[in-house]
XYZ file of C-alpha atoms in Angstrom:
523
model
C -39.605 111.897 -3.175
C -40.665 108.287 -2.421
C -39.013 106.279 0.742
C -37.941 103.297 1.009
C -35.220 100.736 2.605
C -35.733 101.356 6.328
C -33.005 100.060 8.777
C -31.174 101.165 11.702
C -27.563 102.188 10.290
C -25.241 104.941 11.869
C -25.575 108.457 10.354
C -22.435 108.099 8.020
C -23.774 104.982 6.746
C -27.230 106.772 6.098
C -25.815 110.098 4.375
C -23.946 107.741 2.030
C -26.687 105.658 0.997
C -28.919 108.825 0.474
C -26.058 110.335 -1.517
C -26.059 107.470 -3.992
C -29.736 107.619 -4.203
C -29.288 111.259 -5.588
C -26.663 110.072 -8.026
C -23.414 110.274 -6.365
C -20.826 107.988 -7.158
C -17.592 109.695 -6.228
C -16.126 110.989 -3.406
C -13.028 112.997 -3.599
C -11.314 113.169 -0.046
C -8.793 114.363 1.928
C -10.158 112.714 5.892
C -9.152 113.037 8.681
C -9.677 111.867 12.521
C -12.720 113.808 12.781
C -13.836 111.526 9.584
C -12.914 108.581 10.480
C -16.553 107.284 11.198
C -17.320 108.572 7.481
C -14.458 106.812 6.256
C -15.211 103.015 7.644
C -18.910 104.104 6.480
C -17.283 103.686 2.679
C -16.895 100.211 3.237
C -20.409 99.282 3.622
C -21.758 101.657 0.726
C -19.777 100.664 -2.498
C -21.979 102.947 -4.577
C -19.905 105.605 -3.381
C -16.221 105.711 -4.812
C -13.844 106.980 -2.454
C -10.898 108.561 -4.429
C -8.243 110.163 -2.368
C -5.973 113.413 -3.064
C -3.052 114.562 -1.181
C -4.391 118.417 -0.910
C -8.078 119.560 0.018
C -7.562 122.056 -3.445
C -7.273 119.104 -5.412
C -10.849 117.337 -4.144
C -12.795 120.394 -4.595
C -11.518 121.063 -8.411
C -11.607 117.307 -9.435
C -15.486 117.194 -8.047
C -15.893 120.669 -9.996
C -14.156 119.343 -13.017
C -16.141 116.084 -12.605
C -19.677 117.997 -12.800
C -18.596 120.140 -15.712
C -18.207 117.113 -17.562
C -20.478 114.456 -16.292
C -23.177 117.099 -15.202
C -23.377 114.840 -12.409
C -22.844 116.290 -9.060
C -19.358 114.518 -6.730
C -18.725 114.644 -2.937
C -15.905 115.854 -1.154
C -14.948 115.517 2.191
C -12.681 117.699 4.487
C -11.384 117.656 7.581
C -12.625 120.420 9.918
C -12.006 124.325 9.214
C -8.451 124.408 8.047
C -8.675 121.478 6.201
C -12.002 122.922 4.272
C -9.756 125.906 4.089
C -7.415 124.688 2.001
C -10.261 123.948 -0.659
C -12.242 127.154 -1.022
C -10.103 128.455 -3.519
C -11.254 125.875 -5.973
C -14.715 126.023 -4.758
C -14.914 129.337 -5.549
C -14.228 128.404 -9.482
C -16.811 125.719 -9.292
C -19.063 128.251 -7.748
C -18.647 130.266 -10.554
C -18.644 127.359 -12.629
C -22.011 126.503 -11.598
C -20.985 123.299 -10.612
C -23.264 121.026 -8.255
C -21.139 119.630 -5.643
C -21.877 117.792 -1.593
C -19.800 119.436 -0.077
C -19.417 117.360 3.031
C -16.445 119.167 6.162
C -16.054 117.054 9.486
C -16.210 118.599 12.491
C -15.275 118.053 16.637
C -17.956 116.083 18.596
C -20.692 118.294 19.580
C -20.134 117.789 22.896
C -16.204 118.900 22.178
C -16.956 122.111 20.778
C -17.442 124.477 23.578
C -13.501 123.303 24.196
C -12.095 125.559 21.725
C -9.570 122.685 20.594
C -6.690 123.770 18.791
C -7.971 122.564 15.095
C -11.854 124.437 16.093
C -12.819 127.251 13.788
C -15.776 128.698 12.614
C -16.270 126.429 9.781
C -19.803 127.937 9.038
C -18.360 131.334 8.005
C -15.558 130.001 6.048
C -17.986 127.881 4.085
C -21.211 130.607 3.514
C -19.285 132.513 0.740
C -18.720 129.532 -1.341
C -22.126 127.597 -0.976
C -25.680 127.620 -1.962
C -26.324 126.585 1.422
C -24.687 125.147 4.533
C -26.284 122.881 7.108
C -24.520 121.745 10.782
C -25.354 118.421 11.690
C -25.720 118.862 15.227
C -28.456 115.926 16.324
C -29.685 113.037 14.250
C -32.404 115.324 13.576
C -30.203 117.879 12.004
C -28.677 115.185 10.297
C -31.542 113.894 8.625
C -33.283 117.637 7.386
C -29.487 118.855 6.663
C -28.457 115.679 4.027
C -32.150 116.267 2.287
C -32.404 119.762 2.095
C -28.504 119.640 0.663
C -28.904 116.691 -1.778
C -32.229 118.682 -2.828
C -29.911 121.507 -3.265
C -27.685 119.851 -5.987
C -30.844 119.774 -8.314
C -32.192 122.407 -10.548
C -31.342 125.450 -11.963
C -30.664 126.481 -8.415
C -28.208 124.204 -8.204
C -24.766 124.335 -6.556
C -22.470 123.632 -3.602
C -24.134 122.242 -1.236
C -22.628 121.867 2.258
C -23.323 119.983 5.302
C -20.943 120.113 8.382
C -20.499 116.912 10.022
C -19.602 116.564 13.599
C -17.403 112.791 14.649
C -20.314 111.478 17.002
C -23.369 112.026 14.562
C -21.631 109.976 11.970
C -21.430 106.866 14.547
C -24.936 108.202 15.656
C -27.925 105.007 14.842
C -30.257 106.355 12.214
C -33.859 104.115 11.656
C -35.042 106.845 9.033
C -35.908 105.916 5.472
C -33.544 106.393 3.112
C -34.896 109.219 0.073
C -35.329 108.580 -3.600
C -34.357 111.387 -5.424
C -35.884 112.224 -9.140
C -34.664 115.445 -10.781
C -37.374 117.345 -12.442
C -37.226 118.491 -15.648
C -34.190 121.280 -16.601
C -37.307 123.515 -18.382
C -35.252 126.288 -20.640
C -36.803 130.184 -20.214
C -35.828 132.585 -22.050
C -36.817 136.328 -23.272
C -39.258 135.546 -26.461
C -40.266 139.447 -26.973
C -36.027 140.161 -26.580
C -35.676 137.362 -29.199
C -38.865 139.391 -31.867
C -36.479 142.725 -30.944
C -33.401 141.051 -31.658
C -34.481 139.155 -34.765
C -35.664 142.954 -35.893
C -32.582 144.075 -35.619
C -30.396 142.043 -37.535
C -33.646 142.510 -40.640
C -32.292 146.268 -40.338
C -28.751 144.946 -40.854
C -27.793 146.359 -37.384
C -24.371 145.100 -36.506
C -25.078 142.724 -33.561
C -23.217 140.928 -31.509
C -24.194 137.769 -29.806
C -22.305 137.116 -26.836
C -22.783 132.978 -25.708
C -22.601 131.452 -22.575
C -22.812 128.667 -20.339
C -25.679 126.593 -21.913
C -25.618 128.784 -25.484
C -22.412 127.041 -25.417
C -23.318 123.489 -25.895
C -23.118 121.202 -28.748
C -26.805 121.730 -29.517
C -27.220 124.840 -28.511
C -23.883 126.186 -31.035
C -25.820 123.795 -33.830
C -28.706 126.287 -33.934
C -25.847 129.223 -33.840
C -24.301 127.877 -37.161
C -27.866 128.762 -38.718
C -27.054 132.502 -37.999
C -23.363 132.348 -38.877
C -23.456 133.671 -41.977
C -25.701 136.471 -41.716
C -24.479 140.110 -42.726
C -23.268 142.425 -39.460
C -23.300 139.486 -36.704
C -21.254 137.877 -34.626
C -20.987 135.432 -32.150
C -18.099 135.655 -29.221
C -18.215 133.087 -25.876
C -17.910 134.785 -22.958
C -14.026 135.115 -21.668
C -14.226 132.331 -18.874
C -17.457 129.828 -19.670
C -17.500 126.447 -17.296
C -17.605 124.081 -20.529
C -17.935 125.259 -24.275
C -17.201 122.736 -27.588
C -15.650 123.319 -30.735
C -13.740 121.763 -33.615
C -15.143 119.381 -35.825
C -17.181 121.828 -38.219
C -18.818 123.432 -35.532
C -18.997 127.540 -35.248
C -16.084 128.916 -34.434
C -16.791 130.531 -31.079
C -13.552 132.606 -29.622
C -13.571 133.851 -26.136
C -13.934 137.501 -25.097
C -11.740 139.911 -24.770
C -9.957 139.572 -21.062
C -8.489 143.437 -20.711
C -10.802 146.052 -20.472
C -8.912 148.433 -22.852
C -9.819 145.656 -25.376
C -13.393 144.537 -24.334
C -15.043 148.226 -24.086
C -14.131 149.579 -27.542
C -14.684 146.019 -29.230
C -18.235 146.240 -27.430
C -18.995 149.484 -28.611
C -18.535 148.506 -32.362
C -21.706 146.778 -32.694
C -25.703 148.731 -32.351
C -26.649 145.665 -30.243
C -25.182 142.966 -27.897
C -27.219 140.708 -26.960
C -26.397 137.683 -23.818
C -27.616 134.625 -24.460
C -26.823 132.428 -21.421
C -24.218 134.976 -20.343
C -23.839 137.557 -17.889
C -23.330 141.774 -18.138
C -19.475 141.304 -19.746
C -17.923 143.164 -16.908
C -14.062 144.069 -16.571
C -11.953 141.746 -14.757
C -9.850 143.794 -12.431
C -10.973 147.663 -12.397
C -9.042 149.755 -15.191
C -8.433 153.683 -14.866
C -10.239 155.159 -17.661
C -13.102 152.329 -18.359
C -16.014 150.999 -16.338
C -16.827 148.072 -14.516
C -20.026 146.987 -16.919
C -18.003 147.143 -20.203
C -19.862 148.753 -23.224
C -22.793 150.830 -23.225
C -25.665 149.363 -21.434
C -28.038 151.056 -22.862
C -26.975 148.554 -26.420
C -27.127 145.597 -24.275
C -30.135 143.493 -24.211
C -30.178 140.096 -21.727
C -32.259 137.146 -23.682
C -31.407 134.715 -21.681
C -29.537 133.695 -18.378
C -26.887 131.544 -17.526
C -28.110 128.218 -17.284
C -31.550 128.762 -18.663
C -32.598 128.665 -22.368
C -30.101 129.304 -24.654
C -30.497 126.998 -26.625
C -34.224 127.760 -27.565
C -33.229 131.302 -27.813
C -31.056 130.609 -30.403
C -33.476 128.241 -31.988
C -36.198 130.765 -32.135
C -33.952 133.520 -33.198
C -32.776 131.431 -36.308
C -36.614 130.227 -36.933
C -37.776 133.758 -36.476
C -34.985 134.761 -39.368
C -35.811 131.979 -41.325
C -32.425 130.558 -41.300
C -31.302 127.341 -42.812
C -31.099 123.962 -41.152
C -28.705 123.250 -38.654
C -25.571 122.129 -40.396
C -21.892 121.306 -39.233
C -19.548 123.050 -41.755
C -16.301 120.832 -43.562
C -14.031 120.541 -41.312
C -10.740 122.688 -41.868
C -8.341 121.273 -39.945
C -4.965 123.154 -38.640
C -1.559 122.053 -39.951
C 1.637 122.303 -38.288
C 3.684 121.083 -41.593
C 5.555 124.525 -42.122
C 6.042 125.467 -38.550
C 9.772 125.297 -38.311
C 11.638 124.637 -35.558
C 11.182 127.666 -32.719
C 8.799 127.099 -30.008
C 6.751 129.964 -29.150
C 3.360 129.856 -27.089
C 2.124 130.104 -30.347
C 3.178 127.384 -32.423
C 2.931 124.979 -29.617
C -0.791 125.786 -29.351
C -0.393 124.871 -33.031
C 1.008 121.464 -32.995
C -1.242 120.703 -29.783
C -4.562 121.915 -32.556
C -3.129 120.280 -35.477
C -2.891 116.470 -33.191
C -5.622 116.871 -30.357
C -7.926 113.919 -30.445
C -10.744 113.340 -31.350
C -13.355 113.894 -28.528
C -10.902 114.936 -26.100
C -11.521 117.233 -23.407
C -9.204 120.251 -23.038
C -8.845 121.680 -19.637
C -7.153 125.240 -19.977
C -5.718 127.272 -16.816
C -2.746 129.139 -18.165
C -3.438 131.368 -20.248
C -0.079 131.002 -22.111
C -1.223 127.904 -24.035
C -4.834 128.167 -23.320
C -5.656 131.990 -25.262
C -3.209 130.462 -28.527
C -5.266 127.447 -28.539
C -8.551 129.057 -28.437
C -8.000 130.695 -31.175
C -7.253 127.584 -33.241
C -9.854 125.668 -31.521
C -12.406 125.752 -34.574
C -9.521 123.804 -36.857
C -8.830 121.193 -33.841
C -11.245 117.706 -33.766
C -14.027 117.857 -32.182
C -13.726 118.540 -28.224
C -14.852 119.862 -25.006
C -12.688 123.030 -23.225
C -13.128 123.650 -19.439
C -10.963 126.997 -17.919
C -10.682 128.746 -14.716
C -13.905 130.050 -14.273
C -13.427 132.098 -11.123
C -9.819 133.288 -11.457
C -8.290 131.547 -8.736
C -5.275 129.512 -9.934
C -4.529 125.978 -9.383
C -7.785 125.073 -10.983
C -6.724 123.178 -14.173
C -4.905 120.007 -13.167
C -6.975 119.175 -10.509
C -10.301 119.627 -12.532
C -8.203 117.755 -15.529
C -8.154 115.237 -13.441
C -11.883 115.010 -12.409
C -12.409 115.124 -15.530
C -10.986 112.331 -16.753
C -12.609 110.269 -13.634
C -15.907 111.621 -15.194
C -15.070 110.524 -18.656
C -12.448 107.664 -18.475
C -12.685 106.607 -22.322
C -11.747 110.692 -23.148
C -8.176 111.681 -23.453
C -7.538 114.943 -21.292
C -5.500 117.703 -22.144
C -4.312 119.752 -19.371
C -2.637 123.338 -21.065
C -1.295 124.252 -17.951
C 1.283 127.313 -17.135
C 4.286 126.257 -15.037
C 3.445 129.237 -11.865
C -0.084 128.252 -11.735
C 0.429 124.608 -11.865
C 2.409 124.693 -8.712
C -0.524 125.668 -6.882
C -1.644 121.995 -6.889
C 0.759 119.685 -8.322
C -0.197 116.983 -6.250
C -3.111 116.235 -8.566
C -0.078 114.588 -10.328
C 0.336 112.330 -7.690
C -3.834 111.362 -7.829
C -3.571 111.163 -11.685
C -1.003 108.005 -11.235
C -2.940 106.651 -8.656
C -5.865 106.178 -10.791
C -4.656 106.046 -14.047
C -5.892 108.953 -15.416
C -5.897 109.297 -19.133
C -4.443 112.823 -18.948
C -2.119 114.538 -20.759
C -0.304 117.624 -19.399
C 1.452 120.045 -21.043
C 3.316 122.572 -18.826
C 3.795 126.346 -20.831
C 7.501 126.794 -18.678
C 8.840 129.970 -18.744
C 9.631 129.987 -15.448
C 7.776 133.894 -14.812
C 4.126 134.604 -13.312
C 3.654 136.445 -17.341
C -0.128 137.560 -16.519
C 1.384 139.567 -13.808
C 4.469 140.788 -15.956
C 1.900 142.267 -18.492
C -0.010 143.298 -15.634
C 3.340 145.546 -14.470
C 3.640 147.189 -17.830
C 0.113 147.797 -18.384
C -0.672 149.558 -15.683
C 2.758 151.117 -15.458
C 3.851 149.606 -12.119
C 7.152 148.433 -13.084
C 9.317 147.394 -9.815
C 12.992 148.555 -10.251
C 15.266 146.110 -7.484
C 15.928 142.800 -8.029
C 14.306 141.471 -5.082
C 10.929 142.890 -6.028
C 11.449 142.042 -9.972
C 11.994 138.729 -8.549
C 8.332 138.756 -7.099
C 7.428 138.027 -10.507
C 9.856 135.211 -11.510
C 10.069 131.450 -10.134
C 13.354 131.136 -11.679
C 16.787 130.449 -9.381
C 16.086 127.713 -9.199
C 14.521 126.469 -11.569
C 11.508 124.042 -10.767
C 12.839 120.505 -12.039
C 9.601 119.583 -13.974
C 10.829 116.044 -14.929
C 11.671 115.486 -11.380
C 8.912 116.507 -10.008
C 6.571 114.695 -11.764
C 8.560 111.726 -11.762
C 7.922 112.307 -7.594
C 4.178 112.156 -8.521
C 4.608 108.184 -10.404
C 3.633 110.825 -13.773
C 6.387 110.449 -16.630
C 7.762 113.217 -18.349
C 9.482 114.775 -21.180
C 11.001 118.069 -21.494
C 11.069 119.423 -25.097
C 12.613 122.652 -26.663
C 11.449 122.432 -30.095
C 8.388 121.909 -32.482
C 9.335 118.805 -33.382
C 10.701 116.915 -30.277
C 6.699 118.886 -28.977
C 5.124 116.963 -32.116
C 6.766 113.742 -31.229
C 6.264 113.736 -27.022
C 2.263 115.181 -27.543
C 1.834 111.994 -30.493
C 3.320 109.479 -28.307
C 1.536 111.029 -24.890
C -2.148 110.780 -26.576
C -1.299 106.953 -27.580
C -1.107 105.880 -24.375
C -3.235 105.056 -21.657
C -2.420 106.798 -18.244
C -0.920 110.234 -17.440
C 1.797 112.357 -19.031
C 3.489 115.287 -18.585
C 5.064 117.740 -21.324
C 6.947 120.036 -19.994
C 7.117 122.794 -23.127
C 9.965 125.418 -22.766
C 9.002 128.355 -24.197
C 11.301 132.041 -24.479
């Protein structure tokens, strides 16, 4: 860390230049009059782009969705505790996403605190369970150590959300203090070598192994060096169920995510002699299920080679050296078809139509899991492109990180599969989409029913009997008005109730610049 560029500035000015100097050039914001300081700030530090977004939920999954993509880390800026409230949901999936992010909340003037004003909270509790590490800002002092030791935070395999709580007078405060240069080291990949000698042993006794890929194993490069070892005898390779970014089409391995019920993961684990985790965690089950355990599969078969984030893809390399495994190679391509579809339109052949016509290079962002489970398993036949899902579980995720997305890659075509309950959660990313001219595409799954939690009922055999708690699990009467909606937004619609009026609306949708919405009735 060099210095440089000394000049008296006020504190907001200071945080924002230091910001760019670690690599920040967006800010997604919902301010406030505790911000206001920050916001005038923005004028004098064009480095830093300023988007706004009518809902706090909407800044913190675009910046998440922005970092997935760009692997560079975004800003976001709240307005005190409520306002920060209103985010942590999507936090929590870029937590879990990995997902480097400044994390920046306003606050009262110090001096105002000991008030208890009606907007005061305990902002430093609500952020903690989200963050790698929160700072307050309380003295130009504070200011200074908090902004470094949180832009240092956004680097490394460490990395996360970082967040720095901003009071209104030390953004006006004067600041003389050099501003930082900030040089990330080195991402240096560790993995397991002896796990990778017992492994590669293994498969020589024709074991049946299973390699379960995550987060970095996930890559382009790192699923290159997987296609060495796709052909081998007794293995196979699964992504974990929810990974932050994973690629596929164009020739490349197909890689299909894991089991999400428990009465599905355990038994499929305990097929195979070995499992081993490269870049993933301990597969565990996501909501407890009578009858199997948390850590799914027999742990005493499951061997760790390397973490998330750290070396998967020179596991992968070694393990195919160690085998002496061909050269990297990307197979022929075997595209999907939707020729011979017919006419019905199931969640099933409109995850067929959206394969058979995705873009090249596109980026798929996948909440519902109406669309998004259908398409995954057609993924390998689709061009080549980048998924991103709900990493945490917490819906309302996929438009707004759709939409960060496409800020982080404006020359990619987006394609948000998107359920119509979940989408609710944040449809004002619609409205931030038309603002900027995002180059997404949305496709809403509307069957007007929350269907995880209507499998969820008959699964566990909790099946409500009334009609006012069967209609707990239904957003129909009334119906949401899609088409209107989104027209509310400045996004333009269709509605279509067949494959082919689907084929037509996704063709002309992905030819155009700007944002779309296909709203997809389904049975």
């Amino acid at each position: 860390m060099s210095v440089a560029n000394v000049q008296q500035q006020t504190g907001a000015q200071w945080l924002l230049r230091s910001a760019s100097r670690a690599g920040i050039r967006m800010c997604f914001a919902n301010p406030g009059t505790t911000e206001l300081p920050f916001v005038t700030a923005l004028d004098s530090v064009p480095e830093v782009r300023p988007v706004l977004s009518l809902f706090e939920g909407v800044c913190s999954g675009a910046a998440d969705g922005y970092f997935r993509i760009s692997r560079k880390p975004a800003m976001v800026l709240t307005h005190l505790g409520p306002g920060f409230a209103n985010s942590i949901a999507n936090f929590h999936n870029a937590r879990r996403a990995r997902s480097a992010i400044f994390n920046v909340i306003g606050d009262h003037m110090t001096w105002h605190l000991a008030a208890d004003a009606p907007l005061a909270s305990d902002i430093d509790s609500l952020a903690r369970p989200v963050s790698a590490g929160v700072w307050r800002a309380d003295s130009a002092e504070a200011l200074q150590r908090g902004t470094l030791a949180a832009l240092g935070q956004l680097h490394g395999k460490d990395a996360g959300i970082a967040t720095l709580i901003l009071p209104m007078d030390m953004q006006s405060v004067p600041i003389d203090a050099p501003l930082a240069d900030f040089v990330a080291g080195p991402s240096m990949g560790t993995h397991d070598h002896h796990a990778v000698e017992a492994l590669a042993a293994r498969i020589r006794k024709k074991e049946r192994v299973l390699l379960l890929l995550g987060d970095d194993a996930l890559a382009e490069k790192a699923l290159l060096q997987a296609s060495r070892l796709a052909g081998l005898p007794q293995l196979e390779l699964i992504g974990e169920t929810f990974p932050a970014t994973s690629e596929h089409g164009g020739g490349l391995p197909a890689i299909r995510r894991f089991p999400y019920l428990a009465e599905q993961a355990h038994p499929y684990l305990l097929e195979f002699d070995c499992v081993a985790l490269i870049g993933a965690k301990p597969p565990v089950a996501f909501f407890g299920s009578e009858g199997y355990p948390s850590f799914l599969g027999d742990p005493a078969r499951i061997i760790t080679v390397s973490r998330p984030g750290s070396g998967g893809l020179e596991a992968l390399e070694q393990l195919a050296d160690v085998l002496n495994a061909p050269a990297p190679f990307l197979a022929a391509p075997d595209r999907i078809s939707d020729v011979m579809l017919g006419e019905d339109l199931t969640p099933a052949s409109a995850s067929q139509v959206i394969a058979a016509h995705l873009p090249e290079n596109a980026i798929v962002s996948a909440e519902g899991g109406t669309l998004g489970f259908p398409f995954n398993q057609l993924a390998y036949g689709a061009a080549r492109h980048t998924t991103i899902v709900l990493t945490g579980g917490a819906i309302g995720q996929g438009l707004p990180s759709a939409f960060g997305a496409s800020m982080a890659a404006p020359d990619r075509k987006v394609v948000a599969l998107q359920s119509d309950g979940s989408a609710l959660f944040t449809p004002q990313a619609l409205w931030s989409m038309a603002r900027e001219s995002a180059n997404v595409v949305v496709l809403i799954a509307s069957n007007r029913r929350y269907q995880v939690l209507q499998n969820e009922m008959k699964r566990t055999g909790n099946l409500p009997q009334t009609p006012a708690v069967q209609n707990l699990l239904s957003i129909s009467g009334p119906d949401v008005d899609w088409q209107a909606l989104s027209a509310g937004f400045g996004v333009p619609s269709k509605r279509v109730a067949s494959v082919s009026e689907l084929r037509r609306a996704f063709q002309a949708a992905i030819a155009e610049p700007g944002p779309a919405l296909i709203e997809v009735m389904l049975p």
